[in-house]
Amino acid sequence: MPLEKLNKDKILSYIPIQYQPAKLEVFDTIDSTNTYLLNQARMGRQSGWCCFAEQQTAGRGRLGRVWDSPPSGNLYFSLLWQFEEVEQLSGISIVIAVVLTYVLKKYGINERIQLKWPNDVLFDGRKLAGILLETIAGKDAVIGIGINWTTPSNYYAIGLTDIAHSLSRNKFAADLITELFRCLAIFGKSGVNSFISDWRKYDFLLKKPICLILPDKEITGIMQGINEQGELVLETEQGIRTFCYGEVSVKKEYLDYVPAER
Ligand code: BTN
């Protein structure tokens, strides 16, 4: 089946009126949708501005990694969002990961989805989507989401079309924007709290021995889930500790996953 190209008008036509973005742009090629919106934010653009690209020439992942962004149907998306309070930014990565589970659930994709703290979306332990959150001047955030569409060359990743059939990219893109706007409104009013129990249903790391990689050190322990603020709770030799950032690695022998009841 030929790849359905992203089309701005089609995407907008699927979005309910109350969740229409302030502006939507669709680029054939761009360096990075996140970089683009960070620059727009610096020029004072408004909250709710979003964009997709068919390919990125300088796609960025977390921790300065490259996000491979070929013109293969993958979704490369960013949204500029302004928060009223700086404190609101903590917990946002938990919310965005949960939003992705809501969108996937609409397509019957639920059972084998896992979330790896803070915000990797996995299917059977293989990466389906990644999230890059960047902030400017405290209250502005650019929420970048990369979703694999076709089968990636990397075995540790998987594409949506490996899991579900007859997907429309434009409809999926619209559902993503709709759920983001719906949930960010809830988050703005009530914080991360309303999303914690949903995040916990998908916890990939729960009870696993992990290594938390911080800029200056590595801490090992048993992952004990997330607390009410969305922080990682780790049982270490020194006792229970919580962390609001860091990268997690899991030993290969612990990668088998038993899903919790949903
Ligand atoms: C990760 O490392 O898991 C996060 C990957 C985020 C990739 C997306 S693709 C759209 C947006 N633009 C970028 O340059 N990065 C994010």
CSV table of C-alpha atoms and ligand atoms in Angstrom, one decimal:
chain,number,residue,atom,x,y,z
A,1,MET,CA,0.0,0.0,0.0
A,2,PRO,CA,1.5,3.4,-0.9
A,3,LEU,CA,2.3,5.6,2.0
A,4,GLU,CA,-0.5,8.1,2.8
A,5,LYS,CA,1.3,11.5,2.9
A,6,LEU,CA,0.5,13.8,5.8
A,7,ASN,CA,-1.9,16.5,4.9
A,8,LYS,CA,-2.6,19.5,7.1
A,9,ASP,CA,-6.3,19.9,6.0
A,10,LYS,CA,-7.1,16.3,6.4
A,11,ILE,CA,-5.5,16.2,9.9
A,12,LEU,CA,-7.4,19.3,11.0
A,13,SER,CA,-10.7,17.9,9.6
A,14,TYR,CA,-10.5,14.9,12.1
A,15,ILE,CA,-9.8,17.1,15.2
A,16,PRO,CA,-12.9,18.2,17.3
A,17,ILE,CA,-13.3,21.9,17.3
A,18,GLN,CA,-12.4,22.3,21.0
A,19,TYR,CA,-9.0,20.7,20.4
A,20,GLN,CA,-8.0,22.5,17.2
A,21,PRO,CA,-4.3,23.6,17.5
A,22,ALA,CA,-3.4,27.3,17.4
A,23,LYS,CA,-1.4,26.4,14.2
A,24,LEU,CA,-0.5,23.2,12.4
A,25,GLU,CA,2.3,23.0,9.9
A,26,VAL,CA,3.4,19.9,7.9
A,27,PHE,CA,6.9,19.9,6.4
A,28,ASP,CA,8.4,17.6,3.8
A,29,THR,CA,11.9,18.0,5.2
A,30,ILE,CA,13.1,19.9,8.3
A,31,ASP,CA,16.2,19.7,10.4
A,32,SER,CA,14.2,18.9,13.6
A,33,THR,CA,10.6,19.7,14.5
A,34,ASN,CA,11.7,20.4,18.0
A,35,THR,CA,14.5,22.8,17.0
A,36,TYR,CA,11.9,24.6,14.7
A,37,LEU,CA,9.4,25.1,17.5
A,38,LEU,CA,12.1,26.1,20.0
A,39,ASN,CA,13.0,28.9,17.6
A,40,GLN,CA,9.4,29.8,17.2
A,41,ALA,CA,9.0,30.0,21.0
A,42,ARG,CA,12.0,32.3,21.2
A,43,MET,CA,10.1,34.6,18.8
A,44,GLY,CA,7.1,34.6,21.1
A,45,ARG,CA,4.8,32.2,19.2
A,46,GLN,CA,1.8,31.1,21.0
A,47,SER,CA,1.0,27.9,22.9
A,48,GLY,CA,-0.7,25.2,20.9
A,49,TRP,CA,1.5,25.6,17.8
A,50,CYS,CA,2.4,22.2,16.3
A,51,CYS,CA,4.1,20.6,13.4
A,52,PHE,CA,4.8,17.3,11.7
A,53,ALA,CA,7.6,16.5,9.2
A,54,GLU,CA,7.9,13.6,6.7
A,55,GLN,CA,11.6,13.5,7.4
A,56,GLN,CA,14.2,15.2,9.6
A,57,THR,CA,17.8,15.9,8.7
A,58,ALA,CA,18.9,16.5,12.2
A,59,GLY,CA,16.4,14.6,14.4
A,60,ARG,CA,17.3,14.7,18.0
A,61,GLY,CA,16.7,12.1,20.8
A,62,ARG,CA,17.3,12.3,24.5
A,63,LEU,CA,20.8,12.8,26.0
A,64,GLY,CA,22.0,14.4,22.8
A,65,ARG,CA,21.5,11.2,20.8
A,66,VAL,CA,20.5,11.3,17.1
A,67,TRP,CA,16.9,10.3,16.2
A,68,ASP,CA,17.1,8.6,12.9
A,69,SER,CA,14.4,10.3,10.8
A,70,PRO,CA,14.1,8.8,7.3
A,71,PRO,CA,11.1,9.5,5.0
A,72,SER,CA,9.6,6.1,5.8
A,73,GLY,CA,6.2,7.1,7.2
A,74,ASN,CA,7.4,7.6,10.8
A,75,LEU,CA,5.7,10.4,12.6
A,76,TYR,CA,7.9,13.3,13.7
A,77,PHE,CA,5.9,15.7,15.7
A,78,SER,CA,6.4,18.6,18.0
A,79,LEU,CA,4.0,20.8,20.0
A,80,LEU,CA,4.8,24.1,21.7
A,81,TRP,CA,3.0,24.5,25.1
A,82,GLN,CA,3.1,27.3,27.6
A,83,PHE,CA,2.5,26.5,31.2
A,84,GLU,CA,1.3,28.9,33.8
A,85,GLU,CA,3.6,27.7,36.6
A,86,VAL,CA,7.1,26.5,36.3
A,87,GLU,CA,6.2,23.7,38.8
A,88,GLN,CA,3.8,22.3,36.3
A,89,LEU,CA,6.6,21.1,34.1
A,90,SER,CA,7.5,18.3,36.5
A,91,GLY,CA,5.4,15.3,35.6
A,92,ILE,CA,4.8,16.4,32.1
A,93,SER,CA,6.9,13.5,30.6
A,94,ILE,CA,4.7,11.0,32.5
A,95,VAL,CA,1.5,12.7,31.1
A,96,ILE,CA,2.8,12.6,27.5
A,97,ALA,CA,3.7,8.9,27.7
A,98,VAL,CA,0.2,8.2,29.1
A,99,VAL,CA,-1.3,10.2,26.2
A,100,LEU,CA,0.4,7.9,23.8
A,101,THR,CA,-1.2,4.9,25.5
A,102,TYR,CA,-4.6,6.5,25.1
A,103,VAL,CA,-4.1,7.0,21.4
A,104,LEU,CA,-2.8,3.5,20.9
A,105,LYS,CA,-5.7,2.1,22.8
A,106,LYS,CA,-8.1,3.7,20.3
A,107,TYR,CA,-6.5,1.4,17.7
A,108,GLY,CA,-6.8,-1.7,19.9
A,109,ILE,CA,-3.1,-1.6,20.9
A,110,ASN,CA,-3.0,-2.0,24.6
A,111,GLU,CA,-2.1,-5.4,26.0
A,112,ARG,CA,1.6,-5.5,25.1
A,113,ILE,CA,2.4,-1.9,25.5
A,114,GLN,CA,4.8,-0.9,28.2
A,115,LEU,CA,6.2,2.4,29.5
A,116,LYS,CA,9.8,2.6,30.5
A,117,TRP,CA,10.4,5.5,32.9
A,118,PRO,CA,10.4,8.3,32.2
A,119,ASN,CA,8.7,8.1,28.8
A,120,ASP,CA,9.8,5.4,26.4
A,121,VAL,CA,6.8,3.6,24.8
A,122,LEU,CA,7.6,0.0,24.1
A,123,PHE,CA,5.7,-2.9,22.5
A,124,ASP,CA,6.9,-6.3,23.8
A,125,GLY,CA,10.1,-4.6,25.1
A,126,ARG,CA,10.8,-3.0,21.7
A,127,LYS,CA,10.8,0.8,21.2
A,128,LEU,CA,7.7,2.1,19.5
A,129,ALA,CA,7.9,5.8,20.3
A,130,GLY,CA,10.3,8.3,22.0
A,131,ILE,CA,9.6,11.6,23.6
A,132,LEU,CA,11.9,14.6,23.9
A,133,LEU,CA,10.9,17.4,26.2
A,134,GLU,CA,12.7,20.7,26.0
A,135,THR,CA,12.0,23.9,27.9
A,136,ILE,CA,12.8,27.5,27.4
A,137,ALA,CA,12.7,30.2,30.0
A,138,GLY,CA,11.0,27.9,32.5
A,139,LYS,CA,7.4,27.9,31.3
A,140,ASP,CA,7.6,27.1,27.6
A,141,ALA,CA,7.9,23.5,26.7
A,142,VAL,CA,8.5,21.8,23.3
A,143,ILE,CA,7.1,18.3,23.4
A,144,GLY,CA,8.7,16.2,20.7
A,145,ILE,CA,7.3,12.8,19.8
A,146,GLY,CA,8.8,10.3,17.3
A,147,ILE,CA,6.6,7.3,16.5
A,148,ASN,CA,7.9,4.4,14.4
A,149,TRP,CA,5.5,3.6,11.6
A,150,THR,CA,7.2,1.0,9.4
A,151,THR,CA,9.6,-1.7,10.6
A,152,PRO,CA,12.8,0.0,11.8
A,153,SER,CA,16.2,-1.6,10.9
A,154,ASN,CA,17.1,-1.8,14.6
A,155,TYR,CA,15.8,-5.0,16.2
A,156,TYR,CA,15.2,-3.3,19.5
A,157,ALA,CA,12.6,-1.0,17.8
A,158,ILE,CA,9.2,-1.8,16.2
A,159,GLY,CA,6.8,0.0,13.9
A,160,LEU,CA,3.1,0.6,14.3
A,161,THR,CA,2.4,-1.2,11.0
A,162,ASP,CA,4.0,-4.3,12.5
A,163,ILE,CA,1.3,-4.2,15.1
A,164,ALA,CA,-1.9,-2.9,13.5
A,165,HIS,CA,-3.2,-2.8,10.0
A,166,SER,CA,-5.1,-0.3,7.8
A,167,LEU,CA,-3.9,2.7,9.8
A,168,SER,CA,-4.4,6.2,8.4
A,169,ARG,CA,-1.4,8.4,9.2
A,170,ASN,CA,-3.6,11.5,9.0
A,171,LYS,CA,-6.2,10.1,11.3
A,172,PHE,CA,-3.5,8.9,13.7
A,173,ALA,CA,-1.9,12.3,13.6
A,174,ALA,CA,-5.2,13.9,14.4
A,175,ASP,CA,-5.9,11.5,17.3
A,176,LEU,CA,-2.5,12.4,18.7
A,177,ILE,CA,-3.2,16.1,18.7
A,178,THR,CA,-6.7,15.6,20.1
A,179,GLU,CA,-5.5,13.5,23.0
A,180,LEU,CA,-2.6,15.8,23.7
A,181,PHE,CA,-4.8,18.9,23.9
A,182,ARG,CA,-7.4,17.0,26.0
A,183,CYS,CA,-4.9,15.7,28.5
A,184,LEU,CA,-2.8,18.9,28.7
A,185,ALA,CA,-5.9,20.8,29.7
A,186,ILE,CA,-6.6,18.2,32.5
A,187,PHE,CA,-2.9,18.4,33.5
A,188,GLY,CA,-3.0,22.2,33.6
A,189,LYS,CA,-5.9,22.1,36.0
A,190,SER,CA,-5.1,19.1,38.2
A,191,GLY,CA,-1.5,18.2,37.6
A,192,VAL,CA,0.1,14.8,37.0
A,193,ASN,CA,-2.1,13.1,39.6
A,194,SER,CA,-4.9,12.1,37.3
A,195,PHE,CA,-2.3,10.2,35.1
A,196,ILE,CA,-0.3,8.3,37.7
A,197,SER,CA,-2.6,5.3,38.0
A,198,ASP,CA,-2.7,4.9,34.2
A,199,TRP,CA,1.1,5.1,33.9
A,200,ARG,CA,1.5,2.4,36.6
A,201,LYS,CA,-0.6,-0.1,34.5
A,202,TYR,CA,2.2,-0.1,31.9
A,203,ASP,CA,5.3,0.0,34.1
A,204,PHE,CA,8.0,-1.9,32.2
A,205,LEU,CA,10.7,-1.6,35.0
A,206,LEU,CA,8.6,-2.5,38.0
A,207,LYS,CA,10.5,-4.7,40.4
A,208,LYS,CA,13.4,-5.1,38.0
A,209,PRO,CA,17.0,-4.5,39.0
A,210,ILE,CA,18.1,-1.4,37.1
A,211,CYS,CA,20.9,1.0,36.8
A,212,LEU,CA,20.0,4.7,36.9
A,213,ILE,CA,22.5,6.8,34.9
A,214,LEU,CA,22.9,10.3,36.2
A,215,PRO,CA,25.2,12.9,34.7
A,216,ASP,CA,27.8,12.3,37.4
A,217,LYS,CA,27.2,8.8,38.6
A,218,GLU,CA,25.3,5.5,38.3
A,219,ILE,CA,23.0,4.1,40.9
A,220,THR,CA,21.8,0.5,41.0
A,221,GLY,CA,18.7,-0.8,42.8
A,222,ILE,CA,15.3,-2.4,42.4
A,223,MET,CA,12.7,-0.2,40.7
A,224,GLN,CA,9.7,0.2,42.9
A,225,GLY,CA,7.5,2.1,40.6
A,226,ILE,CA,6.7,5.8,40.5
A,227,ASN,CA,5.4,8.1,43.3
A,228,GLU,CA,2.5,10.5,43.1
A,229,GLN,CA,4.8,13.2,41.4
A,230,GLY,CA,5.9,10.7,38.7
A,231,GLU,CA,9.4,10.3,40.2
A,232,LEU,CA,11.2,7.0,40.0
A,233,VAL,CA,11.3,5.2,43.3
A,234,LEU,CA,14.4,3.1,43.7
A,235,GLU,CA,15.3,0.6,46.5
A,236,THR,CA,19.0,1.0,46.9
A,237,GLU,CA,21.5,-0.5,49.4
A,238,GLN,CA,21.2,2.9,51.2
A,239,GLY,CA,17.4,2.7,51.4
A,240,ILE,CA,14.5,4.1,49.2
A,241,ARG,CA,15.5,7.0,47.0
A,242,THR,CA,13.5,9.0,44.5
A,243,PHE,CA,14.7,10.6,41.2
A,244,CYS,CA,13.1,13.1,38.9
A,245,TYR,CA,15.5,12.5,36.0
A,246,GLY,CA,18.0,10.1,34.7
A,247,GLU,CA,18.3,7.3,32.1
A,248,VAL,CA,17.6,3.7,33.0
A,249,SER,CA,19.4,0.6,31.8
A,250,VAL,CA,18.2,-2.9,32.5
A,251,LYS,CA,20.3,-6.0,32.4
A,252,LYS,CA,19.4,-8.1,29.4
A,253,GLU,CA,18.5,-11.2,31.5
A,254,TYR,CA,15.7,-9.1,33.1
A,255,LEU,CA,14.1,-8.0,29.9
A,256,ASP,CA,11.3,-10.6,29.9
A,257,TYR,CA,8.1,-8.8,30.7
A,258,VAL,CA,5.0,-9.9,32.5
A,259,PRO,CA,2.2,-7.4,32.0
A,260,ALA,CA,0.2,-6.2,35.0
A,261,GLU,CA,-3.6,-6.6,34.8
A,262,ARG,CA,-5.3,-3.7,33.0
B,1,BTN,C1,14.2,9.6,22.5
B,1,BTN,O1,15.4,9.7,22.6
B,1,BTN,O2,13.6,8.6,22.8
B,1,BTN,C2,13.3,10.8,22.1
B,1,BTN,C3,13.2,10.9,20.6
B,1,BTN,C4,12.3,12.0,20.2
B,1,BTN,C5,12.3,12.2,18.7
B,1,BTN,C6,11.3,13.2,18.2
B,1,BTN,S1,11.0,13.2,16.5
B,1,BTN,C7,10.1,14.7,16.6
B,1,BTN,C8,11.0,15.6,17.5
B,1,BTN,N1,12.0,16.3,16.8
B,1,BTN,C9,13.2,15.8,17.2
B,1,BTN,O3,14.3,16.3,16.7
B,1,BTN,N2,13.1,14.9,18.1
B,1,BTN,C10,11.7,14.7,18.5
